[in-house]
Coordinates of C-alpha atoms in Angstrom, one line a residue:
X23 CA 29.4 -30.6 52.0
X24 CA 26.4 -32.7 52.4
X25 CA 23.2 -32.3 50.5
X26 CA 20.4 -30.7 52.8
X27 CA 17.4 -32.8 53.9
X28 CA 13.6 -31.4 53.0
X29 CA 13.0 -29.2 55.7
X30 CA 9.6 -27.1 56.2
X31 CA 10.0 -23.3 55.3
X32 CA 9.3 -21.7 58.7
X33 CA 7.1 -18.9 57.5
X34 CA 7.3 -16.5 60.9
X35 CA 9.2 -13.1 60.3
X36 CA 13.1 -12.5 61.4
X37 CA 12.1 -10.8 64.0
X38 CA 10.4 -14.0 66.1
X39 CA 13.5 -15.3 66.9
X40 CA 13.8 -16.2 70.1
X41 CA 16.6 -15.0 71.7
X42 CA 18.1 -15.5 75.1
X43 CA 17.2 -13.4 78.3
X44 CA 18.4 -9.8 77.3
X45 CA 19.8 -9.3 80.5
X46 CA 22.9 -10.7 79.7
X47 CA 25.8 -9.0 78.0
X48 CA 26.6 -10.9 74.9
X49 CA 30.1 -9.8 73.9
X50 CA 30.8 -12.5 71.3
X51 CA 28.0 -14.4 68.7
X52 CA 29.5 -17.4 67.4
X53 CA 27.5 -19.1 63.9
X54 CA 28.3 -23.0 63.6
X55 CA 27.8 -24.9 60.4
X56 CA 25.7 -28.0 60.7
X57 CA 27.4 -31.2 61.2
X58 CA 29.0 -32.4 64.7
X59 CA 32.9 -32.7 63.2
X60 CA 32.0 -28.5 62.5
X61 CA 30.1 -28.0 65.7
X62 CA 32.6 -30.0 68.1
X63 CA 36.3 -27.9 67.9
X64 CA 33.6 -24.9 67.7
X65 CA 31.7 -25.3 71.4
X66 CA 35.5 -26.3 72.4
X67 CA 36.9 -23.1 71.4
X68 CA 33.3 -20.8 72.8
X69 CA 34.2 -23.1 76.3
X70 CA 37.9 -21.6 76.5
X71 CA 36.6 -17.9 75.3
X72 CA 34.1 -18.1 78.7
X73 CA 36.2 -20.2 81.0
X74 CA 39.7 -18.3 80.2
X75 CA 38.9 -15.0 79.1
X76 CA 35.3 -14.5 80.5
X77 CA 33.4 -13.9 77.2
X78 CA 30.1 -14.2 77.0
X79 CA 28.8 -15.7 74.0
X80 CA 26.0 -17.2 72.3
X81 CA 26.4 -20.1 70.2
X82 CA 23.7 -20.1 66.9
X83 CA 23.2 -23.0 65.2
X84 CA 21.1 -23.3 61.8
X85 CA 17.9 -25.4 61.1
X86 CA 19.0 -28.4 58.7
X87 CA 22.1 -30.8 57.5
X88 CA 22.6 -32.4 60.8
X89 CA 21.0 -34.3 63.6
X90 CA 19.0 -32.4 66.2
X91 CA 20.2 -34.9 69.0
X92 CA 23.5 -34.9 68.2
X93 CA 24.0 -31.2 68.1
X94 CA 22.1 -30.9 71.5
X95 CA 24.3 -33.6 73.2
X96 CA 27.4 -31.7 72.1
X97 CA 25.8 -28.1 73.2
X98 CA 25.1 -29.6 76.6
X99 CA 28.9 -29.4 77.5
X100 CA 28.5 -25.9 77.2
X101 CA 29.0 -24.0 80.3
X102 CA 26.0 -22.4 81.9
X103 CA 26.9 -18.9 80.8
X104 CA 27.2 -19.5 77.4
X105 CA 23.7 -19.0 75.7
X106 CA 22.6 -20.6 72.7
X107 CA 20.0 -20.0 70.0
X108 CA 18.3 -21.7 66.7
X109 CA 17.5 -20.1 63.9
X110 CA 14.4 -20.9 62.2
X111 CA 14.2 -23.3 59.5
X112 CA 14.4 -21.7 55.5
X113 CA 13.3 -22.8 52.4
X114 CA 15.9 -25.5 50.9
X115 CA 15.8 -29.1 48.8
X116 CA 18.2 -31.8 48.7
X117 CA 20.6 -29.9 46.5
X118 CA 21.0 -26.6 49.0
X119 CA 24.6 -26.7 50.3
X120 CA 25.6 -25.7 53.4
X121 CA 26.9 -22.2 52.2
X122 CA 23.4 -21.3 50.2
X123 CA 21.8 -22.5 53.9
X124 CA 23.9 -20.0 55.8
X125 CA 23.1 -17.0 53.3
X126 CA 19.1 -17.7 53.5
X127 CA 19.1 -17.4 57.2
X128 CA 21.1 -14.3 57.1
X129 CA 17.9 -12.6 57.9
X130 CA 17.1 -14.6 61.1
X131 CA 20.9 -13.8 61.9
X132 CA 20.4 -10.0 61.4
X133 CA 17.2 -9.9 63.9
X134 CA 19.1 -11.8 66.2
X135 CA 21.7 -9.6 66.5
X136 CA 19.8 -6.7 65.9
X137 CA 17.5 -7.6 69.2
X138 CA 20.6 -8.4 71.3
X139 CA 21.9 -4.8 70.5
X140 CA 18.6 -3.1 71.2
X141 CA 18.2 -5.2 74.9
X142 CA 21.5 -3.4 75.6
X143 CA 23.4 -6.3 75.1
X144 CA 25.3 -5.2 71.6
X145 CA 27.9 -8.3 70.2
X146 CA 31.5 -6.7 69.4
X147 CA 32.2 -9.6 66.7
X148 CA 30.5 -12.3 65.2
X149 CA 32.6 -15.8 64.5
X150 CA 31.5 -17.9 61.8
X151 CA 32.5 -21.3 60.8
X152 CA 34.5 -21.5 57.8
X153 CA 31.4 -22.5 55.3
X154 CA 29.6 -19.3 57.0
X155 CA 31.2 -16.2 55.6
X156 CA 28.5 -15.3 53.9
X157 CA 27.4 -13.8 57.5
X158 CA 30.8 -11.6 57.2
X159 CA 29.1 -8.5 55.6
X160 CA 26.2 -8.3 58.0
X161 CA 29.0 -8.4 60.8
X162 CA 30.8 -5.3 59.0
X163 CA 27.1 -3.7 58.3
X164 CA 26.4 -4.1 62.1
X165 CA 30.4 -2.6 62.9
X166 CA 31.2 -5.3 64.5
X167 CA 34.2 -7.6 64.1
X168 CA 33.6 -10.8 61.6
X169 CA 36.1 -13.5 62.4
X170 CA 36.7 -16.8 60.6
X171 CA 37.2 -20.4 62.2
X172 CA 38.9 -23.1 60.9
X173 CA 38.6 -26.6 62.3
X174 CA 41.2 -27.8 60.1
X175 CA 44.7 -27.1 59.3
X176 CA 46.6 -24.0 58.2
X177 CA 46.9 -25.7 54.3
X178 CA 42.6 -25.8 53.6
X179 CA 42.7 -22.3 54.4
X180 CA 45.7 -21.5 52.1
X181 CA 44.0 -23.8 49.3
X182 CA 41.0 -21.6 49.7
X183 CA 43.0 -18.0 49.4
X184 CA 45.1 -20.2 46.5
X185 CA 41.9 -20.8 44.4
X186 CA 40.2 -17.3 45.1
X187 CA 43.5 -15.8 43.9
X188 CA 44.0 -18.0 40.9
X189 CA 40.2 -17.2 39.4
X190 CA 41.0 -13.8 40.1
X191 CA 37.9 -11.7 39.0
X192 CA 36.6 -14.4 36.8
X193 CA 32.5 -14.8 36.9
X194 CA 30.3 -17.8 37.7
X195 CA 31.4 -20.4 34.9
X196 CA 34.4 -19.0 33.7
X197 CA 36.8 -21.0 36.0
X198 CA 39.3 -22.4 35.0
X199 CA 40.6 -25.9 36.4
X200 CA 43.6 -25.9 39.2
X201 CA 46.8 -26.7 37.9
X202 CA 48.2 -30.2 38.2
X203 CA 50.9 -28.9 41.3
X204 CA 49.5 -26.9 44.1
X205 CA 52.1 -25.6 45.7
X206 CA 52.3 -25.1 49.7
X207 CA 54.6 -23.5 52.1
X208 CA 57.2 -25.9 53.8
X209 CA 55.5 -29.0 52.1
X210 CA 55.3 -30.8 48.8
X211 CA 53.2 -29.3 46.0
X212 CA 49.6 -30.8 46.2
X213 CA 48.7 -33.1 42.9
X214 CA 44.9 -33.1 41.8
X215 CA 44.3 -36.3 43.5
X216 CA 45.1 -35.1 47.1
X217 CA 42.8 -32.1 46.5
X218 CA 39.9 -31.8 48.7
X219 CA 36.6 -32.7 47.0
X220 CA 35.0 -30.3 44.8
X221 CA 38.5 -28.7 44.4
X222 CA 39.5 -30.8 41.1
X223 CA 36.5 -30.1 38.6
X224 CA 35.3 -26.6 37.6
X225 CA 32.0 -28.3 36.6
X226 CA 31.5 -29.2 39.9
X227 CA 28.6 -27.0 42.0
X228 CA 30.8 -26.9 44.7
X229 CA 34.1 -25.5 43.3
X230 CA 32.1 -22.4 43.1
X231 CA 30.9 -22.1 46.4
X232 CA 34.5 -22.9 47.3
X233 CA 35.1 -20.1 44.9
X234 CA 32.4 -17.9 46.4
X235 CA 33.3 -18.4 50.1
X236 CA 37.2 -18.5 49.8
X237 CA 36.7 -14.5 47.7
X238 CA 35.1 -13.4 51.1
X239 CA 38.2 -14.1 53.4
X240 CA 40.0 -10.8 52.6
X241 CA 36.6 -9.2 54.6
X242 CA 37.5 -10.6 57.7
X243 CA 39.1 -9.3 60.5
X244 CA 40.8 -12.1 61.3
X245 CA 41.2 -16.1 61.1
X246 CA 41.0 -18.5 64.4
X247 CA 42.8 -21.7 62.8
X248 CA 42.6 -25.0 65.3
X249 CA 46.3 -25.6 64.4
X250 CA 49.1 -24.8 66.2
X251 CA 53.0 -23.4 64.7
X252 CA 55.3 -26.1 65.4
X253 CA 52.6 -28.7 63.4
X254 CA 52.6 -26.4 60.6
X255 CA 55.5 -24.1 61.1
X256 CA 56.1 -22.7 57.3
X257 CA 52.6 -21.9 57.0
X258 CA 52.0 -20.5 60.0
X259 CA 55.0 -17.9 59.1
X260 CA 53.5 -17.4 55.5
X261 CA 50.2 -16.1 57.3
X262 CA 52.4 -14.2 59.4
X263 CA 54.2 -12.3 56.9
X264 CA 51.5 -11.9 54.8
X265 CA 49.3 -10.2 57.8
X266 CA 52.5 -7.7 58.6
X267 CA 52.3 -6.9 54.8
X268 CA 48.4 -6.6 54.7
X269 CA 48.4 -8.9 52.0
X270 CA 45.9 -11.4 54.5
X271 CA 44.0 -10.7 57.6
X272 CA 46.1 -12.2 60.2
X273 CA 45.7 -15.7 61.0
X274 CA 46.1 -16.8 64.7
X275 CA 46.6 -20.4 65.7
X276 CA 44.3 -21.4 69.1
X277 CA 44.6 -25.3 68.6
X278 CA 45.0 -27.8 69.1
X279 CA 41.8 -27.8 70.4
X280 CA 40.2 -30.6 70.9
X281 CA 37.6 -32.4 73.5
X282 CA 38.6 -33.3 77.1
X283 CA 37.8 -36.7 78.4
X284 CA 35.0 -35.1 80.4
X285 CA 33.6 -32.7 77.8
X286 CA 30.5 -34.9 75.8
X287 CA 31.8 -38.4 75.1
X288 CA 28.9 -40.5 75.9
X289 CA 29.0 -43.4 78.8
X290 CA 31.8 -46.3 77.5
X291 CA 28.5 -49.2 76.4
X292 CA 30.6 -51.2 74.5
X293 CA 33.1 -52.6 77.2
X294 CA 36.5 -51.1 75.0
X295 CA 38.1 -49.2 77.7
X296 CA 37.8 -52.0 80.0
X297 CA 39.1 -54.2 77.6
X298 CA 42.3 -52.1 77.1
X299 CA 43.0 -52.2 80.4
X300 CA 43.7 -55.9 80.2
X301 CA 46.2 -55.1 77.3
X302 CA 50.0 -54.3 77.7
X303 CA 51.1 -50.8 77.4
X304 CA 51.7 -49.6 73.8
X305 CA 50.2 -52.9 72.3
X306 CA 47.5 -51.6 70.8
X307 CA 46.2 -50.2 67.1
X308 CA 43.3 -48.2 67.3
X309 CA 41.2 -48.4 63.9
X310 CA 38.5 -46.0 63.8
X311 CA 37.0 -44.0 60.6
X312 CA 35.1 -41.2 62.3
X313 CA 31.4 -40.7 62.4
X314 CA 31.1 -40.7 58.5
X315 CA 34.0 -42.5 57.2
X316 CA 32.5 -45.7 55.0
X317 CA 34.5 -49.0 53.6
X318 CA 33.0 -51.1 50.9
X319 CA 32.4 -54.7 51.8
X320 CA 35.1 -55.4 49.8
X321 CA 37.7 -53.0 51.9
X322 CA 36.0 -54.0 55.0
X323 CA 37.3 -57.7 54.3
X324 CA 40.8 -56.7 53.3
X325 CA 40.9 -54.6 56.2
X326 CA 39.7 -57.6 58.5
X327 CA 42.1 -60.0 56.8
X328 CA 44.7 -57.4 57.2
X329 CA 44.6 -56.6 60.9
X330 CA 44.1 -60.3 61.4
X331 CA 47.1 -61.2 59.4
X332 CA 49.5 -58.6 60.9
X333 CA 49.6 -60.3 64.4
X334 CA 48.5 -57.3 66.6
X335 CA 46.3 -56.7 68.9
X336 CA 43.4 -53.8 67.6
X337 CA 40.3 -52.7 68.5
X338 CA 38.3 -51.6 65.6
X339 CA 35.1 -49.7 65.3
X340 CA 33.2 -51.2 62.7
X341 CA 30.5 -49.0 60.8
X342 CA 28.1 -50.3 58.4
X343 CA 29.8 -50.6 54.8
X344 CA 29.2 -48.7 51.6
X345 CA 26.9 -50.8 49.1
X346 CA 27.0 -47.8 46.6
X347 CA 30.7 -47.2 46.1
X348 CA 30.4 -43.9 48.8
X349 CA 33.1 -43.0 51.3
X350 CA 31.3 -41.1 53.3
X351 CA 27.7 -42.0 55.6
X352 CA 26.8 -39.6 57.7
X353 CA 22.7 -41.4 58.3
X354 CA 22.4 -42.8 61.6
X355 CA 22.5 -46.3 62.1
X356 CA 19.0 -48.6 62.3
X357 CA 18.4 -50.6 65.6
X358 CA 18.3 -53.3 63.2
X359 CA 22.1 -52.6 61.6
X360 CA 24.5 -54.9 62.7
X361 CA 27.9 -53.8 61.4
X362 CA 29.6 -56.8 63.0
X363 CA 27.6 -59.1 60.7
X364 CA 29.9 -57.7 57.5
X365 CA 32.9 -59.2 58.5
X366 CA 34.5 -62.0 57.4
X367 CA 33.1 -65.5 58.7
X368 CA 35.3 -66.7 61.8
X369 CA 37.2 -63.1 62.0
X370 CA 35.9 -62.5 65.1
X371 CA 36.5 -65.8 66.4
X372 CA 40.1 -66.0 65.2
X373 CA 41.3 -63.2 66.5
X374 CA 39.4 -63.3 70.1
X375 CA 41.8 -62.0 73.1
X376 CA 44.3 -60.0 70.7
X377 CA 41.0 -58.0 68.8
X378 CA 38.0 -56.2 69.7
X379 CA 35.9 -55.1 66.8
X380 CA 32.8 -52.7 68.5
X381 CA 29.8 -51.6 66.5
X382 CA 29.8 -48.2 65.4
X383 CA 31.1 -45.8 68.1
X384 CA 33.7 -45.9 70.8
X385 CA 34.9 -43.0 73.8
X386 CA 38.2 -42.0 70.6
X387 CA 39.4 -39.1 73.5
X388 CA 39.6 -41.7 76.0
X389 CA 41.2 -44.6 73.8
X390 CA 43.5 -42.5 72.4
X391 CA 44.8 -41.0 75.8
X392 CA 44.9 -44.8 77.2
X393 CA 48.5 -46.4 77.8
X394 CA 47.5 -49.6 76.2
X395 CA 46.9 -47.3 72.1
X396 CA 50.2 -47.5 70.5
X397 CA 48.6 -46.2 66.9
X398 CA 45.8 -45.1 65.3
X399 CA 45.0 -46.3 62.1
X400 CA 42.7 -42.8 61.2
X401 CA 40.5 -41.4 58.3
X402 CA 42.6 -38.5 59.0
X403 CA 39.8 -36.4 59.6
X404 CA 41.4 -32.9 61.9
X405 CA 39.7 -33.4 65.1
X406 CA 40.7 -36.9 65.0
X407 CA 44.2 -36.1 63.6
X408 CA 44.7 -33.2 66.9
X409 CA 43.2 -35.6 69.1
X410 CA 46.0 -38.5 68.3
X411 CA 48.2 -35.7 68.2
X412 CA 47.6 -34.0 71.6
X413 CA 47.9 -38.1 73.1
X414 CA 50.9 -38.6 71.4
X415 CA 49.8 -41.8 69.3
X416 CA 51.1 -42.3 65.8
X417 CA 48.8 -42.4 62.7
X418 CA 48.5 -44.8 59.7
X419 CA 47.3 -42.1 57.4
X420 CA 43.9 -43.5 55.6
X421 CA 42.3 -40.5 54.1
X422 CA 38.4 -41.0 52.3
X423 CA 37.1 -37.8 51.2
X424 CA 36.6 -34.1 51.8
X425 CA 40.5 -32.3 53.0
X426 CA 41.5 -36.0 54.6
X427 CA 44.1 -36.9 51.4
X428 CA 45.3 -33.0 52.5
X429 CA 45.5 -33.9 56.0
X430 CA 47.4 -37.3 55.3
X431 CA 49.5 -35.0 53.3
X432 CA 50.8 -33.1 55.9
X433 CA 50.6 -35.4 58.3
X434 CA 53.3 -37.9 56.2
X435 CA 55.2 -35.1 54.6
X436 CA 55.6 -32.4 56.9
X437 CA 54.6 -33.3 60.3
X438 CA 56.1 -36.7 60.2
X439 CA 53.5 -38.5 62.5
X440 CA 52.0 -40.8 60.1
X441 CA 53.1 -43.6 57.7
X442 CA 50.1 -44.2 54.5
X443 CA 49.5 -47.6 53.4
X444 CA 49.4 -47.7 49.4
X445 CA 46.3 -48.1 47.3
X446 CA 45.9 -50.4 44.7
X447 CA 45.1 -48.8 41.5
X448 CA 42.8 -46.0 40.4
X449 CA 40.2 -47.5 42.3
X450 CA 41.9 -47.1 46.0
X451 CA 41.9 -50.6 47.3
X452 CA 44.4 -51.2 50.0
X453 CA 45.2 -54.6 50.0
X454 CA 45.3 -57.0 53.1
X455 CA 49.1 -57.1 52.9
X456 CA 49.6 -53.6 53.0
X457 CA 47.4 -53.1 55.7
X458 CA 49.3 -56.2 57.6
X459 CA 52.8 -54.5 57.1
X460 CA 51.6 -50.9 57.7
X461 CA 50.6 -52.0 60.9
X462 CA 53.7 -53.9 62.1
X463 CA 55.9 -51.1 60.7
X464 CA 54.1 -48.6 62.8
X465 CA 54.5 -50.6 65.9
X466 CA 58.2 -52.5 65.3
X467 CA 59.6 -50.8 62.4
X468 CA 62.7 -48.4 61.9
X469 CA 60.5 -46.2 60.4
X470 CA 57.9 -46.7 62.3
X471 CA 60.2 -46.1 65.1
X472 CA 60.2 -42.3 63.3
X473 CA 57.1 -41.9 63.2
X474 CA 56.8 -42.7 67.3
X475 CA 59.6 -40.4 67.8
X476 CA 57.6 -37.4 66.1
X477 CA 54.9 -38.2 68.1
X478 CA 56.1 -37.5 71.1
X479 CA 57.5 -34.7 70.2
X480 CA 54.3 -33.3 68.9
X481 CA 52.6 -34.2 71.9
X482 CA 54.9 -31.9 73.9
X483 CA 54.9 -29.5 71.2
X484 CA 51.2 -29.2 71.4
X485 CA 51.3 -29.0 75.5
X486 CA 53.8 -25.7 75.4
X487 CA 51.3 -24.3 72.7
X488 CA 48.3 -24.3 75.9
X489 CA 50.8 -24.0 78.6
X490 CA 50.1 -20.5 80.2
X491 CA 53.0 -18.6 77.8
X492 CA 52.6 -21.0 74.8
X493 CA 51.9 -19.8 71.3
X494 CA 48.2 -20.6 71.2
X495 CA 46.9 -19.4 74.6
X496 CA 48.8 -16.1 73.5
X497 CA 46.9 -15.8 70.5
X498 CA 43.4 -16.5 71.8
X499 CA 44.2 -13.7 74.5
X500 CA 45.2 -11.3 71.8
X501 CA 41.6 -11.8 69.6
X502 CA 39.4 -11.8 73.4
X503 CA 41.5 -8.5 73.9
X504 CA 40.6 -7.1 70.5
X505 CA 36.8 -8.3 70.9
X506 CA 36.8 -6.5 74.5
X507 CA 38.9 -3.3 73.3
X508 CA 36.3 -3.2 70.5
X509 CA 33.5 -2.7 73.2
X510 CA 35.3 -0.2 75.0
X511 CA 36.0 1.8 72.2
X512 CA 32.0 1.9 71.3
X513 CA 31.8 3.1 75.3
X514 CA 30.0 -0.2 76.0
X515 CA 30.2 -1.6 79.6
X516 CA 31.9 -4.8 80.0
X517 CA 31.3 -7.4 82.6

């Protein structure tokens, strides 16, 4: 939901798009939004689609939003048969959002497809990220199938169909504000301030798009959720009603998908996993806000005083603070940045042998999977959320912005795998003690002990859901069988 960087207007026609060799048969054309936490769970799911059901696919990415180098480090992973293609830069300015992107390279989109039909290589759907729908009418122009993904959880895409539903056929401007309880299948009604951002304020540009791209869904042919039924069962069975009533395309759960160990973490530089192997089993709380998540100074010392304080041992990646009040800093870090410098004088002397604070990034697949992590103290952002799930590690639910107050929701209040510390006040301070006692509930606590219970549970749960009858390989097989039936059915060849 970041503003776009200046970007050069790429002045070539649509139909210079390079595209790969058209020798191969591209069954499946998958359109990722910008922005790694959108662009990892995506290449995971195109790598099970080749590997499992032997799709071939090409993965598009757009010009602008994110970082060249990041999204080519992640696309690497790929396997070899998967192709993948860029679409030029458009016209945008700071203020273009990621939806008004997707719709000005529509045209790039339509050549690209167009020249892998006339190589003799015609695409039988086209998956788009969830802020990329406005690519679902080309896909129905072009008969082909237009799926949805959703990185996230079952509830953002039933807060999406909620506020499309509640506007009804009201035009730009005329929306009205959500009400103060948004009700949710199987879990507490949703209060203004867990709402994602953008969600709260009809003033706000974004509600609109949210608006906009949430009036599209009833277009698809279907929705690929990374979730899986036993994390979310109500909703998943709402979906599923609602499908068999054709009141919803039906919604299939794939997840939790989520990276291997193996599958682009970069080399382990900052010494953590070799450090956790001098730890006790289970002694561990893992503190990490994501690639984005920001603290104020002011948070970053609580949260310093707080892990000290609480007597356990933690290793914390440490990103550069928020001087402008932002919870969210997605610019890559100078050479000269030193995020270690912002804590507390003496922190990291005090608490040498029990802590490890590293600078910005550690291997979170790896940590989390490693017997010394007894918790994760979490942003609650989904791909970190399914990746503590899928290692069975409890969460301290710390949510910052975009759908993470959702995600702590469910993860407190209907999954059951996460305690929340308490903010102070309105403005969302949470003090050193509460940090100190979250964390020594969550490790020693009764009902921390809950909370550990749950998940290991879920951590089985999500196992079956991939084992070779669970619910989520099932439903994968059923969309690939779909995609494939679809090319039969047009008397195209198949690999």
């Amino acid at each position: 939901m970041a503003a776009m960087t200046n970007s050069a207007y790429d002045a070539s026609p649509p139909s210079s798009t390079e595209l790969p060799p058209p020798s191969r048969l591209h069954q499946v054309v998958v359109l990722a939004s910008p922005g790694a936490g959108h662009l990892i769970p995506l290449v995971e799911l195109v790598r099970r689609l080749a590997v499992d059901h032997g799709l071939a696919v090409t993965v598009v990415t757009l010009t602008g939003m994110s970082n060249p180098a990041t999204d080519a480090a992640v696309l690497a992973s790929l396997p070899a048969s998967v192709a993948t293609a860029v679409l030029p830069a458009v016209s945008v300015d700071d203020d273009t959002h990621t939806i008004e992107l997707v719709r000005r390279s529509l045209p790039h989109l339509r050549a690209l497809m167009e020249g892998l039909r006339g190589g003799g290589s015609p695409a039988a759907a086209l998956v788009c990220d969830f802020f990329g729908t406005a690519a679902l009418p080309l896909a129905a122009e072009l008969g082909v199938q237009g799926f949805v993904f959703l990185p996230n959880s079952f509830a953002m895409i039933y807060i999406m169909r909620y506020t499309a539903e509640l506007h009804g056929g009201a035009a730009a401007g005329e929306y009205r504000d959500l009400p103060d309880q948004l009700p949710l299948p199987g879990a507490p009604a949703l209060r203004h301030a867990d709402l994602p951002d953008g969600f709260g304020d009809r003033t706000d540009p974004t509600y609109a798009y949210h608006v906009e791209e949430a009036r599209r869904y009833g277009g698809a042919n279907g929705f690929l959720v990374n979730s899986f039924e036993e994390l979310e069962t109500a909703m998943a069975e709402s979906f599923k009603r609602d499908a068999e009533d054709g009141a919803f395309p039906p919604v299939f759960p794939v997840g939790p998908i989520v990276r291997s160990s193996s599958s682009g973490e970069e080399a382990d530089k900052s010494g953590c996993l070799e450090w956790l192997d001098c730890q006790p089993e289970g002694s561990v709380v893992y503190v990490s806000f994501g690639s984005g998540g920001a603290l104020s100074v002011e948070q970053t010392a609580e949260l310093a005083a707080g892990l000290e304080a609480s007597g356990q041992r933690f290793l914390w990646v440490v990103r550069m603070p928020s001087l402008d009040g932002a919870s969210n800093n997605f610019a890559e870090m100078d050479d000269k940045d030193d995020p270690l410098a912002w804590l507390p004088e003496g922190f990291l002397e005090r608490t040498s042998g029990r802590g490890l604070a590293v600078a910005a990034w550690a291997p979170q697949v790896r940590v989390l999977a490693h017997p010394a992590t007894a918790a994760f103290v979490t942003h609650c952002g989904w791909n970190s959320v399914l990746e503590s799930v899928a290692a069975g590690v409890p969460m301290a639910a710390w949510p910052l912005y975009a759908e993470q107050r959702v995600n702590a929701v469910i993860l407190t209040e209907v999954a059951g795998v996460a305690l929340r510390p308490a903010a102070r006040g309105g403005g969302g301070l949470v003090a050193r003690e509460e940090i100190a006692a979250a964390v020594r509930e969550l490790l020693n606590g009764e009902k921390g002990s809950a909370v550990r219970c749950r998940a290991r549970e879920l951590r089985e749960a999500a196992a079956r859901a991939w084992s070779p009858e669970g619910s989520s390989r099932r439903a994968l097989a059923e969309v690939a069988g779909k995609w494939k039936a679809a090319l039969v059915d047009g008397n195209r060849t198949i690999a």
